[in-house]
Amino acid sequence: DAGVIQSPRHEVTEMGQEVTLRCKPISGHNSLFWYRQTMMRGLELLIYFNNNVPIDDSGMPEDRFSAKMPNASFSTLKIQPSEPRDSAVYFCASLRGYNEQFFGPGTRLTVL
Amino acid sequence: DQQVKQNSPSLSVQEGRISILNCDYTNSMFDYFLWYKKYPAEGPTFLISISSIKDKNEDGRFTVFLNKSAKHLSLHIVPSQPGDSAVYFCAASPLKTSYDKVIFGPGTSLSVIP
């Protein structure tokens, strides 16, 4: 299996632009998580999907952030408009049932 | 306020010696604890876990110790190898099955010197 796939791996954009991060979970996994890692706050959960349905989005920092999971094999995290404080590494993770999570390699976002 | 703390941002150890990574937590509702390992440009990978009903769990060179009364856990790596150089995240959850409730610590960067 290819593991969790994230794209792009690096994104540099200017303040005010829309940013879309993509994730393909491991086939057969029914839960998907978006995390953000920063120096100040460490690794924090943004949103969690189960069977493509958003279960808990309490970690989404602001309305500028939105996430979708249109099907079992694809999810997006969108930031519109982006701000410099959104600069971080964004991880996607998936799991099946109650087994361990598998993380993707992350997307390093820089907002200038 | 951080619920899971790793007070040492970095640690250097000689190859062959023991590495001890520490973690403290504040929430007494945490019942399940995990350690993840992260290499540069990769996502975290699960390393070892422990339930609060145990005080020790061992997997090869890796052992996790839990002191629930002190709200403290530690990861021991014996013997340390250069390939163990990575960032180690301590994490805690109220339930083994509640991955959406997992709280991560800030991480400790381990360098194993050949």
CSV table of C-alpha atoms in Angstrom, one decimal:
chain,number,residue,atom,x,y,z
A,1,ASP,CA,0.0,0.0,0.0
A,2,ALA,CA,1.2,3.5,-0.8
A,3,GLY,CA,0.3,4.9,2.6
A,4,VAL,CA,-1.4,8.2,3.2
A,5,ILE,CA,-0.7,10.5,0.3
A,6,GLN,CA,-0.7,14.3,0.7
A,7,SER,CA,-0.2,17.0,-2.0
A,8,PRO,CA,1.4,19.3,-2.4
A,9,ARG,CA,4.4,18.6,-0.2
A,10,HIS,CA,5.3,22.3,-0.1
A,11,GLU,CA,3.2,25.3,-0.8
A,12,VAL,CA,4.3,28.9,-0.8
A,13,THR,CA,1.6,31.5,-1.3
A,14,GLU,CA,0.9,35.2,-0.6
A,15,MET,CA,-1.4,36.5,2.1
A,16,GLY,CA,-5.0,36.6,0.9
A,17,GLN,CA,-4.7,33.7,-1.5
A,18,GLU,CA,-6.7,30.6,-1.3
A,19,VAL,CA,-4.8,27.4,-0.4
A,20,THR,CA,-6.1,23.9,-0.9
A,21,LEU,CA,-4.4,20.9,0.6
A,22,ARG,CA,-5.2,17.4,-0.5
A,23,CYS,CA,-5.2,14.0,1.1
A,24,LYS,CA,-5.7,10.4,-0.1
A,25,PRO,CA,-6.2,8.1,2.9
A,26,ILE,CA,-5.2,4.4,2.9
A,27,SER,CA,-7.7,2.3,1.1
A,28,GLY,CA,-10.2,0.7,3.5
A,29,HIS,CA,-9.6,3.2,6.2
A,30,ASN,CA,-12.8,4.8,7.4
A,31,SER,CA,-11.5,7.6,9.6
A,32,LEU,CA,-9.5,10.6,8.5
A,33,PHE,CA,-7.9,13.4,10.5
A,34,TRP,CA,-6.4,16.7,9.7
A,35,TYR,CA,-3.6,18.0,12.0
A,36,ARG,CA,-1.5,21.2,12.1
A,37,GLN,CA,2.0,21.3,13.6
A,38,THR,CA,3.5,24.6,14.7
A,39,MET,CA,6.4,25.4,17.0
A,40,MET,CA,4.2,27.2,19.4
A,41,ARG,CA,1.3,24.7,19.7
A,42,GLY,CA,2.8,21.4,18.6
A,43,LEU,CA,0.5,18.9,16.8
A,44,GLU,CA,-3.1,19.8,17.1
A,45,LEU,CA,-6.2,18.2,15.6
A,46,LEU,CA,-8.2,20.4,13.3
A,47,ILE,CA,-11.0,18.1,12.1
A,48,TYR,CA,-12.0,14.4,12.1
A,49,PHE,CA,-14.1,12.5,9.6
A,50,ASN,CA,-15.7,9.1,10.1
A,51,ASN,CA,-17.2,7.4,7.0
A,52,ASN,CA,-16.8,10.7,5.1
A,53,VAL,CA,-18.9,12.6,7.6
A,54,PRO,CA,-17.3,15.4,9.7
A,55,ILE,CA,-17.6,14.4,13.3
A,56,ASP,CA,-15.7,17.0,15.2
A,57,ASP,CA,-14.4,20.3,13.7
A,58,SER,CA,-13.9,22.1,17.0
A,59,GLY,CA,-10.2,22.4,16.3
A,60,MET,CA,-10.7,24.4,13.1
A,61,PRO,CA,-9.2,27.8,14.1
A,62,GLU,CA,-11.5,30.1,12.1
A,63,ASP,CA,-14.1,30.3,9.4
A,64,ARG,CA,-11.3,30.8,6.9
A,65,PHE,CA,-10.6,27.0,7.3
A,66,SER,CA,-12.9,24.4,5.7
A,67,ALA,CA,-12.6,20.7,5.1
A,68,LYS,CA,-14.4,18.3,2.9
A,69,MET,CA,-14.4,14.6,2.3
A,70,PRO,CA,-16.5,14.0,-0.8
A,71,ASN,CA,-15.7,10.3,-0.9
A,72,ALA,CA,-13.8,7.6,1.0
A,73,SER,CA,-10.6,8.2,-1.0
A,74,PHE,CA,-10.2,12.0,-1.0
A,75,SER,CA,-10.2,14.9,1.4
A,76,THR,CA,-9.3,18.6,1.1
A,77,LEU,CA,-8.5,21.3,3.6
A,78,LYS,CA,-9.0,24.8,2.3
A,79,ILE,CA,-7.8,28.1,3.7
A,80,GLN,CA,-9.4,31.2,2.3
A,81,PRO,CA,-8.0,33.8,2.6
A,82,SER,CA,-4.7,32.6,3.9
A,83,GLU,CA,-2.7,34.6,6.5
A,84,PRO,CA,1.0,34.4,7.5
A,85,ARG,CA,0.0,32.8,10.9
A,86,ASP,CA,-1.4,29.9,9.0
A,87,SER,CA,2.2,28.9,8.1
A,88,ALA,CA,2.7,25.4,9.5
A,89,VAL,CA,3.0,21.7,8.5
A,90,TYR,CA,-0.4,20.2,7.9
A,91,PHE,CA,-0.7,16.4,8.3
A,92,CYS,CA,-3.5,14.1,7.3
A,93,ALA,CA,-3.9,10.7,9.0
A,94,SER,CA,-6.2,7.8,8.5
A,95,LEU,CA,-7.2,4.6,10.4
A,96,ARG,CA,-9.6,1.7,10.2
A,97,GLY,CA,-11.8,0.8,13.1
A,98,TYR,CA,-9.9,1.1,16.4
A,99,ASN,CA,-6.4,0.4,15.0
A,100,GLU,CA,-3.5,2.8,15.0
A,101,GLN,CA,-3.4,6.0,12.9
A,102,PHE,CA,-1.2,6.3,9.9
A,103,PHE,CA,0.1,9.7,9.0
A,104,GLY,CA,0.9,11.2,5.7
A,105,PRO,CA,4.2,13.0,5.0
A,106,GLY,CA,2.6,16.4,5.5
A,107,THR,CA,2.3,19.6,3.5
A,108,ARG,CA,4.6,22.5,4.6
A,109,LEU,CA,2.7,25.7,4.0
A,110,THR,CA,4.3,29.1,4.0
A,111,VAL,CA,2.2,32.2,3.7
A,112,LEU,CA,4.2,35.3,2.9
B,1,ASP,CA,-2.4,25.3,29.0
B,2,GLN,CA,-0.6,22.3,27.7
B,3,GLN,CA,-2.1,19.0,28.9
B,4,VAL,CA,0.8,17.0,27.7
B,5,LYS,CA,4.3,18.3,28.4
B,6,GLN,CA,7.7,17.3,27.2
B,7,ASN,CA,10.0,19.6,29.0
B,8,SER,CA,13.2,18.7,27.1
B,9,PRO,CA,13.1,20.0,23.6
B,10,SER,CA,16.2,18.1,22.7
B,11,LEU,CA,18.4,15.3,24.0
B,12,SER,CA,21.8,13.9,22.8
B,13,VAL,CA,23.0,10.4,23.7
B,14,GLN,CA,26.0,8.3,22.7
B,15,GLU,CA,25.3,5.3,20.5
B,16,GLY,CA,24.9,2.2,22.7
B,17,ARG,CA,23.8,4.1,25.8
B,18,ILE,CA,20.2,4.5,27.1
B,19,SER,CA,18.0,7.3,25.9
B,20,ILE,CA,15.3,8.4,28.4
B,21,LEU,CA,12.5,10.7,27.1
B,22,ASN,CA,10.1,12.1,29.6
B,23,CYS,CA,6.5,13.2,29.4
B,24,ASP,CA,4.2,14.7,32.0
B,25,TYR,CA,0.4,15.2,31.8
B,26,THR,CA,-2.1,17.2,33.7
B,27,ASN,CA,-5.5,15.6,32.9
B,28,SER,CA,-6.3,12.7,35.2
B,29,MET,CA,-8.9,11.5,32.7
B,30,PHE,CA,-6.2,10.3,30.4
B,31,ASP,CA,-6.2,6.5,30.3
B,32,TYR,CA,-4.1,5.6,27.3
B,33,PHE,CA,-0.7,6.9,26.3
B,34,LEU,CA,1.2,6.6,23.1
B,35,TRP,CA,4.7,7.5,21.7
B,36,TYR,CA,5.2,8.5,18.1
B,37,LYS,CA,8.5,8.9,16.2
B,38,LYS,CA,9.0,11.4,13.5
B,39,TYR,CA,11.8,11.7,10.9
B,40,PRO,CA,12.3,14.9,9.0
B,41,ALA,CA,10.0,15.3,6.0
B,42,GLU,CA,7.8,12.4,7.2
B,43,GLY,CA,4.7,12.1,9.2
B,44,PRO,CA,4.7,10.7,12.8
B,45,THR,CA,4.6,6.9,13.1
B,46,PHE,CA,3.3,5.0,16.0
B,47,LEU,CA,6.0,3.5,18.2
B,48,ILE,CA,4.6,2.0,21.4
B,49,SER,CA,1.6,2.5,23.7
B,50,ILE,CA,0.5,1.8,27.3
B,51,SER,CA,-2.8,1.6,29.0
B,52,SER,CA,-3.3,3.0,32.5
B,53,ILE,CA,-3.8,-0.5,34.0
B,54,LYS,CA,-0.2,-1.2,33.3
B,55,ASP,CA,3.0,0.4,34.5
B,56,LYS,CA,5.3,-0.9,31.9
B,57,ASN,CA,5.2,-2.1,28.3
B,58,GLU,CA,8.1,-3.4,26.4
B,59,ASP,CA,8.7,-3.8,22.6
B,60,GLY,CA,12.3,-4.8,21.7
B,61,ARG,CA,14.6,-1.9,22.5
B,62,PHE,CA,11.7,0.3,23.5
B,63,THR,CA,10.1,0.4,26.9
B,64,VAL,CA,7.5,2.8,28.2
B,65,PHE,CA,7.0,3.3,31.9
B,66,LEU,CA,3.9,4.9,33.4
B,67,ASN,CA,3.6,6.4,36.9
B,68,LYS,CA,0.0,7.3,37.1
B,69,SER,CA,0.2,8.9,40.6
B,70,ALA,CA,2.9,11.2,39.4
B,71,LYS,CA,1.2,11.7,36.0
B,72,HIS,CA,4.5,10.9,34.4
B,73,LEU,CA,5.6,8.5,31.7
B,74,SER,CA,8.9,7.9,30.1
B,75,LEU,CA,10.3,6.1,27.0
B,76,HIS,CA,13.5,4.2,27.3
B,77,ILE,CA,15.5,3.1,24.3
B,78,VAL,CA,18.3,0.6,25.0
B,79,PRO,CA,20.7,0.5,23.3
B,80,SER,CA,20.3,3.7,21.4
B,81,GLN,CA,21.2,3.6,17.7
B,82,PRO,CA,21.9,6.4,15.2
B,83,GLY,CA,18.7,5.5,13.4
B,84,ASP,CA,16.8,6.4,16.5
B,85,SER,CA,17.6,10.1,15.9
B,86,ALA,CA,14.2,11.6,15.4
B,87,VAL,CA,11.6,13.7,17.1
B,88,TYR,CA,9.5,11.8,19.7
B,89,PHE,CA,6.0,12.8,20.5
B,90,CYS,CA,4.2,11.7,23.7
B,91,ALA,CA,0.4,11.6,23.4
B,92,ALA,CA,-2.5,10.9,25.7
B,93,SER,CA,-6.1,10.0,25.3
B,94,PRO,CA,-9.1,9.3,27.6
B,95,LEU,CA,-9.8,6.1,25.8
B,96,LYS,CA,-7.8,3.7,23.6
B,97,THR,CA,-10.4,4.0,20.9
B,98,SER,CA,-10.6,7.8,21.0
B,99,TYR,CA,-8.1,8.9,18.4
B,100,ASP,CA,-10.0,12.2,18.0
B,101,LYS,CA,-9.3,13.0,21.6
B,102,VAL,CA,-5.6,12.3,21.5
B,103,ILE,CA,-3.5,15.2,22.8
B,104,PHE,CA,0.1,15.4,21.6
B,105,GLY,CA,3.0,16.9,23.5
B,106,PRO,CA,5.4,19.3,21.7
B,107,GLY,CA,8.0,16.7,21.0
B,108,THR,CA,11.6,15.9,22.0
B,109,SER,CA,14.3,15.8,19.4
B,110,LEU,CA,16.7,12.9,20.0
B,111,SER,CA,20.2,12.8,18.5
B,112,VAL,CA,22.1,9.6,18.9
B,113,ILE,CA,25.8,10.3,18.3
B,114,PRO,CA,27.8,7.5,16.7
